[in-house]
Coordinates of C-alpha atoms and ligand atoms in Angstrom, one line a residue:
M1 CA 316.4 66.9 249.8
L2 CA 314.6 68.7 246.8
Y3 CA 312.7 66.0 244.9
S4 CA 313.4 68.3 241.5
R5 CA 317.1 67.3 242.3
L6 CA 317.0 64.2 242.1
L7 CA 316.4 61.4 239.8
I8 CA 313.6 59.6 241.0
P9 CA 312.8 57.8 236.9
T10 CA 309.0 56.9 237.6
L11 CA 307.0 54.7 235.3
K12 CA 303.3 54.4 235.1
E13 CA 302.8 51.4 233.6
N14 CA 303.5 47.9 234.8
P15 CA 306.7 46.5 233.3
A16 CA 306.2 43.4 231.5
E17 CA 309.0 42.1 232.6
A18 CA 308.1 41.5 236.5
E19 CA 306.6 38.8 237.7
A20 CA 306.7 39.5 241.3
V21 CA 305.3 42.6 243.3
S22 CA 308.5 43.9 244.7
H23 CA 310.0 43.8 241.4
R24 CA 307.5 45.5 239.7
L25 CA 307.7 48.4 241.7
L26 CA 311.1 49.2 242.2
L27 CA 311.0 49.8 238.7
R28 CA 308.3 51.5 239.0
A29 CA 309.2 53.8 241.5
G30 CA 313.0 54.7 240.3
M31 CA 314.4 52.7 242.5
I32 CA 316.2 50.6 240.1
R33 CA 317.1 49.7 236.5
K34 CA 318.2 46.5 235.3
L35 CA 321.4 46.4 233.3
A36 CA 321.3 42.2 233.0
S37 CA 319.8 39.2 234.1
G38 CA 319.2 39.3 237.4
I39 CA 322.3 42.6 237.6
Y40 CA 321.2 45.8 238.5
N41 CA 321.0 49.4 239.1
Y42 CA 320.8 50.9 242.2
L43 CA 319.5 54.7 241.7
P44 CA 319.1 57.5 244.5
L45 CA 316.0 56.3 246.6
G46 CA 316.9 52.1 246.1
L47 CA 320.2 52.8 247.8
K48 CA 318.9 55.3 250.2
V49 CA 316.8 52.2 251.4
L50 CA 319.6 49.4 250.8
R51 CA 321.7 51.8 253.1
K52 CA 319.4 51.9 255.3
V53 CA 318.7 48.5 255.9
E54 CA 322.6 47.7 255.5
A55 CA 323.2 50.2 258.6
I56 CA 320.5 48.4 261.1
V57 CA 322.8 45.1 260.4
R58 CA 326.2 47.2 261.2
E59 CA 324.5 48.1 264.4
E60 CA 323.4 45.2 265.4
M61 CA 326.7 42.7 263.9
N62 CA 328.5 45.3 266.2
R63 CA 326.0 45.2 269.4
A64 CA 326.3 41.3 269.3
G65 CA 330.9 41.5 269.0
A66 CA 331.2 40.8 265.5
Q67 CA 333.3 42.8 264.8
E68 CA 333.8 44.3 260.8
V69 CA 335.5 43.5 257.8
L70 CA 335.9 43.7 254.0
L71 CA 337.5 41.2 251.8
P72 CA 338.1 41.2 248.2
A73 CA 336.0 40.0 245.6
V74 CA 338.0 38.4 243.7
Q75 CA 339.3 35.3 244.8
P76 CA 341.7 33.4 243.7
A77 CA 341.2 29.4 242.5
E78 CA 343.7 27.8 244.6
L79 CA 341.7 28.8 248.1
W80 CA 338.7 26.9 246.7
L81 CA 340.7 23.7 245.5
E82 CA 341.8 23.4 249.4
S83 CA 338.6 23.5 250.1
G84 CA 337.7 20.8 247.3
R85 CA 334.7 23.5 246.8
W86 CA 336.1 24.2 243.5
Q87 CA 334.6 21.0 241.9
V88 CA 331.6 20.6 243.3
Y89 CA 330.5 24.1 243.0
G90 CA 329.2 23.8 240.0
K91 CA 328.2 26.6 237.0
E92 CA 326.6 29.4 240.0
L93 CA 330.4 29.7 240.5
L94 CA 331.7 32.1 237.8
R95 CA 335.2 31.4 237.3
F96 CA 337.6 33.3 235.0
K97 CA 341.0 33.9 234.8
D98 CA 343.5 36.7 235.0
R99 CA 346.4 37.8 232.6
H100 CA 348.7 35.3 234.1
Q101 CA 346.3 32.6 233.2
R102 CA 346.2 31.6 236.9
D103 CA 342.7 30.3 237.6
C104 CA 339.6 33.2 240.0
C105 CA 336.4 33.5 240.9
F106 CA 334.5 36.0 242.4
G107 CA 333.4 35.2 245.4
P108 CA 329.2 34.0 245.9
T109 CA 330.6 33.5 249.7
H110 CA 333.1 33.9 251.8
E111 CA 334.2 30.5 253.7
E112 CA 337.4 30.3 252.6
V113 CA 338.7 33.7 252.2
I114 CA 337.9 34.2 255.8
T115 CA 339.9 30.6 256.8
D116 CA 343.0 31.5 254.8
L117 CA 342.6 34.9 256.3
V118 CA 342.4 33.6 260.3
R119 CA 344.8 30.9 259.7
R120 CA 347.8 33.1 259.0
E121 CA 346.6 35.8 261.7
V122 CA 345.3 34.0 264.4
H123 CA 347.3 31.7 266.6
S124 CA 346.3 31.3 270.6
Y125 CA 343.4 30.9 271.9
R126 CA 344.1 34.0 273.6
Q127 CA 342.8 35.6 270.9
L128 CA 339.4 34.4 270.6
P129 CA 336.2 34.2 270.3
L130 CA 336.0 36.2 267.5
N131 CA 333.5 37.0 264.8
L132 CA 333.7 38.9 261.9
Y133 CA 331.4 40.0 259.5
Q134 CA 331.9 41.8 255.6
I135 CA 328.6 43.7 253.4
Q136 CA 329.7 42.9 251.1
V137 CA 328.1 42.3 246.5
K138 CA 328.2 38.7 245.9
F139 CA 328.1 37.1 242.8
R140 CA 325.9 33.8 242.2
D141 CA 325.2 32.6 238.2
E142 CA 322.1 31.6 239.4
I143 CA 320.5 28.5 237.0
R144 CA 316.9 31.5 237.0
P145 CA 317.2 34.6 238.0
R146 CA 314.6 36.4 238.8
F147 CA 311.7 38.1 240.8
G148 CA 314.4 41.0 240.7
L149 CA 316.3 42.0 243.6
I150 CA 315.0 38.3 245.3
R151 CA 316.5 36.3 243.4
G152 CA 319.7 37.9 241.6
R153 CA 322.9 37.1 239.8
E154 CA 325.1 40.1 242.0
F155 CA 323.4 41.0 245.1
I156 CA 324.4 42.5 248.3
M157 CA 324.8 39.8 251.4
K158 CA 325.9 40.9 254.9
D159 CA 328.1 37.4 255.8
G160 CA 329.9 36.8 258.8
Y161 CA 332.1 33.7 260.2
S162 CA 332.8 32.9 263.8
F163 CA 335.6 31.1 265.8
D164 CA 335.5 29.6 268.9
V165 CA 338.0 27.4 270.8
D166 CA 335.4 24.7 271.0
E167 CA 331.4 23.5 270.3
A168 CA 330.4 24.6 273.8
Q169 CA 331.8 28.8 272.4
A170 CA 330.6 27.5 269.3
E171 CA 326.7 27.1 270.4
V172 CA 326.8 30.5 272.8
T173 CA 328.1 32.2 269.6
Y174 CA 325.5 30.8 267.6
Q175 CA 322.8 32.3 269.8
A176 CA 323.8 36.1 269.9
M177 CA 323.6 35.7 266.0
Y178 CA 320.1 33.8 266.3
E179 CA 319.3 36.7 268.4
A180 CA 320.6 39.6 266.7
Y181 CA 319.2 38.2 263.5
S182 CA 315.9 38.3 265.2
R183 CA 316.6 42.5 266.7
I184 CA 317.6 42.9 263.0
F185 CA 314.3 42.0 261.1
R186 CA 312.3 42.6 263.6
R187 CA 314.0 46.7 263.6
C188 CA 313.3 46.5 259.5
G189 CA 309.5 45.9 260.1
L190 CA 309.0 41.9 258.7
D191 CA 307.1 39.5 259.2
F192 CA 309.4 36.7 260.1
K193 CA 309.6 33.2 261.0
V194 CA 313.0 30.7 262.2
V195 CA 312.9 27.8 260.7
E196 CA 314.9 24.8 261.1
A197 CA 316.7 24.1 258.6
D198 CA 317.9 21.4 256.3
T199 CA 322.2 20.8 257.8
G200 CA 323.2 18.2 254.5
P201 CA 323.8 14.7 255.4
I202 CA 325.0 15.7 258.8
G203 CA 322.6 16.1 260.1
G204 CA 321.3 17.3 263.5
S205 CA 319.8 20.9 264.9
F206 CA 322.5 23.6 264.0
S207 CA 321.1 25.5 261.0
H208 CA 318.0 28.3 261.5
E209 CA 316.4 30.5 258.2
F210 CA 314.4 33.2 258.7
M211 CA 311.9 33.4 256.6
V212 CA 310.0 36.4 255.2
L213 CA 306.2 35.2 255.3
A214 CA 305.2 36.3 251.6
D215 CA 302.8 34.1 249.5
T216 CA 305.8 35.0 245.9
G217 CA 308.2 33.3 248.4
E218 CA 310.4 30.2 246.5
D219 CA 310.4 27.9 250.3
T220 CA 308.1 26.4 252.1
L221 CA 308.0 26.3 255.4
A222 CA 305.9 23.7 257.7
S223 CA 304.3 25.7 261.0
C224 CA 302.5 23.5 263.8
T225 CA 299.4 25.4 264.7
A226 CA 299.7 24.2 268.4
C227 CA 303.4 24.8 269.4
D228 CA 307.2 26.9 268.1
Y229 CA 307.7 23.9 265.9
A230 CA 308.7 25.4 262.1
A231 CA 311.0 23.5 259.7
N232 CA 311.7 24.1 255.7
L233 CA 309.9 21.2 253.9
E234 CA 313.3 19.9 252.8
K235 CA 313.7 19.2 256.2
A236 CA 310.4 19.0 258.0
E237 CA 310.1 15.5 259.6
A238 CA 307.2 12.7 258.7
V239 CA 306.1 11.2 261.8
A240 CA 306.4 7.7 260.9
P241 CA 302.6 6.2 261.0
D242 CA 301.5 3.3 262.7
P243 CA 302.1 -0.3 260.8
Q244 CA 298.9 -1.3 259.4
P245 CA 297.0 -4.6 261.4
A246 CA 297.6 -8.3 259.2
P247 CA 295.1 -9.5 257.4
V248 CA 293.0 -11.6 259.0
S249 CA 292.5 -14.3 256.2
G250 CA 296.5 -14.9 257.0
P251 CA 299.0 -14.0 254.8
E252 CA 298.0 -14.8 250.9
P253 CA 301.3 -14.0 248.2
C254 CA 301.5 -11.6 246.2
R255 CA 299.2 -12.0 242.9
E256 CA 300.5 -10.6 239.1
V257 CA 297.7 -8.8 237.2
A258 CA 297.6 -7.6 233.7
T259 CA 297.1 -4.2 234.0
P260 CA 297.4 -3.0 229.9
G261 CA 298.1 0.5 229.8
V262 CA 297.6 1.4 233.1
R263 CA 300.9 4.0 234.5
T264 CA 300.2 6.5 236.5
V265 CA 299.3 6.1 240.6
E266 CA 295.8 7.8 239.7
E267 CA 295.2 5.1 237.1
V268 CA 296.5 2.4 239.6
A269 CA 294.4 2.8 241.9
A270 CA 290.6 3.1 239.6
F271 CA 291.4 0.0 238.1
F272 CA 291.9 -2.1 241.5
R273 CA 289.2 0.5 243.3
T274 CA 291.5 1.7 246.1
T275 CA 293.3 4.9 247.0
P276 CA 296.8 6.1 246.5
A277 CA 297.6 5.5 249.5
E278 CA 298.1 1.3 248.9
I279 CA 299.7 1.7 246.5
I280 CA 304.0 1.1 246.2
K281 CA 305.3 3.5 243.8
T282 CA 308.8 2.9 242.5
L283 CA 311.1 6.1 241.6
L284 CA 314.6 5.3 240.1
Y285 CA 317.3 7.6 241.1
E286 CA 320.6 8.0 239.2
T287 CA 323.5 8.9 241.0
E288 CA 326.7 9.6 241.1
Q289 CA 327.2 6.3 243.5
G290 CA 324.9 4.0 240.4
P291 CA 321.4 3.8 240.5
V292 CA 318.7 3.3 243.3
A293 CA 315.4 2.9 243.5
V294 CA 312.9 5.0 246.6
L295 CA 309.6 3.5 247.1
L296 CA 306.6 5.8 248.7
R297 CA 303.6 5.5 249.7
G298 CA 300.9 6.4 246.4
D299 CA 300.0 9.5 247.8
H300 CA 303.4 10.7 248.8
E301 CA 305.5 13.4 247.7
V302 CA 309.3 11.9 247.3
N303 CA 311.9 14.8 249.3
E304 CA 314.9 14.4 247.3
V305 CA 316.5 16.6 250.1
K306 CA 315.9 13.4 252.4
V307 CA 316.9 10.8 249.8
K308 CA 320.3 13.3 249.1
N309 CA 320.8 13.4 252.5
L310 CA 320.4 9.0 253.6
L311 CA 322.3 9.0 250.8
G312 CA 325.4 10.9 250.7
V313 CA 325.1 11.7 247.6
T314 CA 325.4 15.3 245.1
D315 CA 323.9 14.4 242.6
L316 CA 320.4 12.7 241.8
F317 CA 318.7 12.8 239.3
L318 CA 315.0 10.8 238.2
A319 CA 316.3 8.0 235.5
G320 CA 315.0 8.6 232.0
P321 CA 312.5 5.6 230.2
A322 CA 315.4 4.2 228.5
R323 CA 317.0 3.5 231.8
V324 CA 314.3 2.7 232.9
E325 CA 313.3 -0.5 230.8
E326 CA 317.1 -1.1 231.2
L327 CA 317.2 -1.0 235.0
T328 CA 313.7 -2.6 235.5
G329 CA 313.2 -4.9 232.4
A330 CA 309.8 -2.9 231.7
E331 CA 308.7 -0.1 230.2
V332 CA 308.0 3.7 232.6
G333 CA 304.4 2.9 234.9
F334 CA 305.0 -0.5 235.6
S335 CA 308.3 -0.8 238.0
G336 CA 307.7 -2.1 241.3
P337 CA 310.9 -3.2 244.3
V338 CA 309.6 -7.6 243.8
G339 CA 312.9 -8.5 242.6
L340 CA 314.4 -5.8 241.6
N341 CA 318.1 -6.1 241.9
L342 CA 318.8 -2.2 243.2
P343 CA 319.7 -1.0 246.3
L344 CA 316.1 -0.3 248.1
Y345 CA 315.5 2.7 250.2
A346 CA 311.4 2.8 251.1
D347 CA 310.2 5.7 252.8
Q348 CA 309.0 4.7 257.3
A349 CA 305.1 4.7 255.7
V350 CA 305.7 2.0 252.7
M351 CA 306.7 -0.8 255.5
A352 CA 303.5 0.6 258.0
L353 CA 301.3 -0.9 255.0
A354 CA 300.1 -4.3 255.5
R355 CA 300.5 -4.7 251.6
G356 CA 300.5 -3.3 248.4
I357 CA 299.9 -2.9 245.2
T358 CA 303.3 -2.2 243.2
G359 CA 304.3 -2.2 239.2
A360 CA 305.6 -6.2 238.2
N361 CA 308.6 -4.8 237.0
R362 CA 306.9 -6.5 233.4
S363 CA 305.0 -3.8 231.3
G364 CA 301.4 -4.4 231.3
Y365 CA 301.1 -5.5 234.8
H366 CA 301.1 -5.2 238.3
L367 CA 301.4 -7.4 241.7
A368 CA 298.6 -6.9 244.4
G369 CA 298.7 -8.0 248.0
V370 CA 302.9 -7.1 247.9
V371 CA 303.9 -7.3 252.1
P372 CA 306.6 -5.0 252.5
G373 CA 309.7 -7.0 254.3
R374 CA 308.4 -10.4 253.1
D375 CA 308.7 -9.6 249.4
F376 CA 311.0 -7.2 248.9
Q377 CA 313.3 -5.7 251.9
P378 CA 314.7 -1.9 251.6
T379 CA 318.3 -1.7 251.6
R380 CA 317.4 1.2 254.0
V381 CA 313.7 2.3 255.7
A382 CA 313.5 6.1 256.3
D383 CA 311.9 9.1 256.1
L384 CA 311.8 10.4 252.7
R385 CA 309.0 12.4 252.1
L386 CA 307.6 15.9 252.2
V387 CA 305.2 16.6 255.2
T388 CA 301.9 17.6 253.9
E389 CA 299.1 19.5 256.0
Q390 CA 297.1 15.9 257.3
D391 CA 300.7 15.5 259.3
P392 CA 300.6 15.9 262.7
C393 CA 303.4 17.8 264.1
P394 CA 306.7 15.9 264.9
R395 CA 307.2 17.9 268.4
C396 CA 303.3 17.9 269.9
G397 CA 301.0 16.2 267.0
G398 CA 299.2 19.4 266.8
R399 CA 298.2 20.5 262.9
I400 CA 300.8 21.4 260.7
T401 CA 300.6 24.1 258.4
L402 CA 302.7 24.9 255.5
L403 CA 303.3 28.9 254.4
K404 CA 305.7 30.1 251.7
G405 CA 308.2 32.2 252.5
I406 CA 311.2 34.5 251.8
E407 CA 314.8 32.9 252.8
V408 CA 316.5 36.7 254.3
G409 CA 318.4 34.9 256.6
H410 CA 320.5 31.4 257.2
I411 CA 323.3 31.2 260.5
F412 CA 325.2 27.6 260.5
K413 CA 327.2 25.7 262.5
L414 CA 329.9 24.7 260.5
G415 CA 332.5 22.8 262.8
A416 CA 335.7 21.9 261.3
K417 CA 334.3 21.8 257.9
Y418 CA 337.2 24.5 256.5
S419 CA 339.2 24.7 259.1
Q420 CA 340.4 20.7 258.5
A421 CA 340.5 21.1 255.0
L422 CA 343.1 24.7 255.1
K423 CA 344.9 22.7 257.9
A424 CA 343.7 25.9 260.2
T425 CA 344.8 25.8 263.8
F426 CA 345.0 27.5 266.9
L427 CA 346.9 26.5 270.4
D428 CA 344.7 25.8 273.6
A429 CA 345.7 26.5 276.9
A430 CA 347.5 23.3 277.6
G431 CA 349.3 24.1 274.8
E432 CA 347.4 21.5 271.9
E433 CA 346.9 22.5 268.5
R434 CA 343.5 22.6 267.7
F435 CA 340.8 23.4 264.6
F436 CA 339.0 26.7 265.0
F437 CA 335.5 25.8 266.1
M438 CA 333.0 28.0 262.8
G439 CA 329.8 29.5 262.4
C440 CA 328.6 31.1 259.3
Y441 CA 326.0 33.7 259.4
G442 CA 324.0 34.9 255.8
I443 CA 321.9 38.1 255.6
G444 CA 320.5 38.7 251.4
V445 CA 320.5 42.5 252.7
S446 CA 318.9 43.5 248.8
R447 CA 316.7 40.6 249.3
I448 CA 315.6 42.6 252.2
V449 CA 314.8 45.1 250.1
A450 CA 311.9 42.8 248.2
A451 CA 310.7 41.1 250.9
A452 CA 309.6 44.5 252.8
I453 CA 307.6 45.1 249.5
E454 CA 306.6 42.3 249.0
Q455 CA 304.8 42.3 252.3
G456 CA 304.1 46.2 252.2
H457 CA 302.2 46.9 250.1
D458 CA 299.0 48.2 247.9
A459 CA 297.6 48.9 244.5
D460 CA 298.6 52.0 245.0
G461 CA 301.9 51.6 245.1
I462 CA 304.9 50.5 248.1
I463 CA 304.0 51.0 251.4
W464 CA 308.4 51.0 253.4
P465 CA 308.2 50.3 257.3
M466 CA 309.7 53.5 258.6
A467 CA 312.5 52.1 259.4
L468 CA 313.7 51.1 255.5
A469 CA 311.6 54.2 254.3
P470 CA 314.2 55.7 251.7
F471 CA 312.5 59.1 253.5
Q472 CA 310.3 59.1 256.3
V473 CA 308.4 62.6 255.6
M474 CA 307.0 64.2 252.5
L475 CA 306.1 67.8 251.6
I476 CA 303.4 68.5 249.0
P477 CA 303.6 72.7 248.7
I478 CA 299.1 72.4 246.9
S479 CA 301.1 75.1 244.4
L480 CA 304.5 76.8 244.4
E481 CA 303.6 79.2 242.7
E482 CA 301.1 81.1 245.4
E483 CA 303.7 83.0 247.6
A484 CA 302.4 82.2 250.7
T485 CA 302.2 78.6 250.3
R486 CA 306.0 77.6 248.4
A487 CA 307.1 80.0 251.5
A488 CA 305.0 78.4 254.6
A489 CA 306.5 74.7 253.0
F490 CA 310.2 76.0 252.8
R491 CA 310.3 76.4 256.3
V492 CA 308.4 73.1 257.2
Y493 CA 311.0 72.0 255.0
E494 CA 313.5 74.0 257.4
E495 CA 312.4 73.2 260.2
L496 CA 311.2 69.4 259.7
A497 CA 315.0 69.0 258.8
A498 CA 316.6 71.4 261.2
A499 CA 314.7 68.2 263.5
G500 CA 316.5 64.9 261.8
V501 CA 313.1 64.0 259.6
E502 CA 314.0 62.5 257.0
V503 CA 312.1 64.7 254.3
L504 CA 311.1 65.5 250.4
L505 CA 309.8 68.3 249.5
D506 CA 307.9 68.1 246.7
D507 CA 309.5 70.8 244.7
R508 CA 308.0 70.1 241.4
D509 CA 305.7 72.4 238.8
E510 CA 303.5 69.5 239.1
R511 CA 299.9 68.7 239.5
P512 CA 299.1 68.4 243.6
G513 CA 296.9 64.6 242.0
V514 CA 300.7 63.7 240.3
K515 CA 302.4 64.0 243.6
F516 CA 300.2 62.5 245.5
K517 CA 300.4 59.6 243.2
D518 CA 303.8 59.5 243.4
C519 CA 303.9 59.8 246.9
D520 CA 301.9 57.0 247.1
L521 CA 304.2 55.0 245.0
L522 CA 307.4 55.9 246.4
G523 CA 306.0 54.4 249.4
I524 CA 306.9 58.1 251.4
P525 CA 305.3 56.4 255.3
L526 CA 303.7 60.3 255.8
R527 CA 302.2 62.6 253.4
V528 CA 302.4 66.2 254.6
V529 CA 300.4 69.0 252.0
V530 CA 300.2 72.7 252.8
G531 CA 297.9 74.6 251.5
P532 CA 296.6 78.3 251.1
K533 CA 293.0 76.6 252.8
T534 CA 295.0 74.0 255.5
L535 CA 297.3 77.7 255.8
A536 CA 294.4 79.8 256.4
R537 CA 293.7 78.2 259.8
H538 CA 297.6 77.6 260.2
Q539 CA 297.6 73.9 259.5
A540 CA 298.2 70.8 257.3
E541 CA 296.9 68.2 256.5
V542 CA 299.1 64.3 256.9
R543 CA 298.2 61.7 256.0
H544 CA 299.6 57.5 256.7
R545 CA 300.4 56.0 254.0
R546 CA 299.7 52.5 255.4
T547 CA 296.6 53.9 257.8
R548 CA 295.5 56.4 255.0
E549 CA 294.5 57.7 258.0
T550 CA 294.4 61.9 256.9
T551 CA 294.2 64.5 260.6
F552 CA 295.0 68.2 260.5
V553 CA 297.6 68.9 262.7
E554 CA 299.1 73.1 263.6
L555 CA 302.5 74.0 262.2
D556 CA 303.8 75.1 265.2
K557 CA 302.5 71.3 266.7
L558 CA 304.0 69.7 263.5
K559 CA 308.1 68.9 264.2
D560 CA 306.6 67.6 267.1
V561 CA 303.6 65.5 265.7
L562 CA 305.7 63.8 263.4
T563 CA 308.8 63.5 264.9
A564 CA 306.5 61.7 267.8
R565 CA 304.7 59.7 264.9
I566 CA 308.5 58.3 263.6
A567 CA 310.3 58.0 267.0
Q568 CA 307.0 55.6 267.9
E569 CA 307.5 53.4 264.5
L570 CA 311.1 53.8 264.7
H571 CA 311.6 52.6 268.0
G572 CA 307.9 50.8 269.1
Ligands
ATP1 P1 318.5 30.2 248.2 O1 318.2 29.0 248.5 O2 317.7 31.3 247.8 O3 319.4 30.7 246.9 P2 321.5 30.2 249.7 O4 321.2 28.9 250.6 O5 322.0 29.6 248.2 O6 320.1 30.8 249.4 P3 323.2 31.5 251.2 O7 324.3 30.6 250.6 O8 322.6 31.0 252.9 O9 321.7 31.5 251.0 O10 323.4 33.3 251.4 C1 323.2 33.8 252.6 C2 321.7 34.9 252.2 O11 322.2 35.6 250.8 C3 320.5 33.6 251.9 O12 319.3 34.0 252.8 C4 319.3 34.8 251.0 O13 319.0 35.4 252.0 C5 320.3 35.4 250.2 N1 321.3 35.6 249.1 C6 321.9 33.7 248.5 N2 321.4 34.0 247.4 C7 320.5 35.0 247.0 C8 320.7 35.7 245.1 N3 320.3 34.8 244.5 N4 320.2 37.1 245.6 C9 319.9 37.5 246.8 N5 319.7 36.9 247.7 C10 320.6 35.7 248.0
MG2 MG1 321.7 30.3 246.5

């Protein structure tokens, strides 16, 4: 293609609104433009990259035996009422009415639609297993759209859904998807990690997220440095500490101590000349089942996902100051479990303390020498905290590191959740009616475009992996006025294009310096420069974007050298 014919509106300045590198560079390289919050236009180069991601996803899904379909973006409310999600999905679901006043939504995901399709069309175990996927636009009215394509409101997703006769067959499908996903992200040239993900109150290890490692990631992962354990921080398990030995002097009753104005964990620890690890903090939460208290060691942070799963609630938010006073009889900062008439959920580390310090449920007072299990009885004891880098690996005892990641894929064993809700059944070999055993598999196709840039960039611009680059080669003639250079440039261009190389010829009437800068900004992996000096030696200059290594290649070997290099980077 000729640069002069393409719409590539590059920007010299950094756009002020863009916080993330990928957002900034996608705008600067003229690949996307914002239409509204979280809603973007894809320009020719941006679309080329998106199409490359799609092609890889499609090839690997097809290779794994999945079939492509295309489902509607607009969905009737009836299906969502049937699954029960019309009420629970919340404001991310964009709802509207059609001209007949019928409730509709713009699909944020397609479990309902696909289950409806399959219950109508599939009736026998002979038609199973079945794995259907689509690559399609989704809309989620995200509360905080940000980082450009990383968290949009309108975005492109590959969503897939599998239907199996039973759990054993579903396991096989899940494994096939796990492998297909690994191949997809490897082919996209991404440095990724697969982590165990939260599965809601059911628990179990049948959900994995594929995380691209990047500092801008919104997710935190806990990863063992010794074994292959890795989990989303939401899910990462804390190992219960050994119980502390009981004090030698014998159990004394706990005592109330006046602590005026001493509220935070740090203030309490300083006041009692101890460490936060000896303090038991009491968090008061509102839930749809009523208020509860969560107990944690002072040096630990609550993991609200674990609390939600233990309680089986979806709403969980901290009680405000007035509500705290109403529930405990004391101001914020003086809550404690002793004598508190609320369900008490204690983290396992709290119960390992021989004695601790807590609020006294009386403003300006704390209790010292509180013995868990003696002075208060928790309703349930569980792992309720976030792990830290001080925690051992739950599998091997090795060291845990916390990393930042961008979730680009998610695979999940659904079981019969949707098939039961929508009464989607088939007849098994014995003629019995059974619910489909389902799985769902998502990939953030447009998010991958951004994630690749988060991992591949430098001060000059984007560094695309060969597999995603909008063009593999950018050909820059030093001057187009000069007839010999011009002719050579077009000759090389035709030859490369005929050999199947994706080549962009910069035929603009610009100084070479401008073209070099744009080439770096656009992130084209290979730059080929032809000019009078090299032509005199029958050579062209080839520069590699990532390594910045420059070589001079004989013109008659150029095609072979470039195709070999491209093939090597594409196929390893
Ligand atoms: P997140 O926790 O990032 O909101 P999710 O758990 O809601 O993701 P899924 O419902 O599993 O995501 O969707 C499948 C995939 O779609 C995700 O793995 C992610 O790559 C992508 N995705 C989800 N939300 C967005 C968004 N707002 N913008 C771009 N991609 C998204
Ligand atoms: Mg989400």
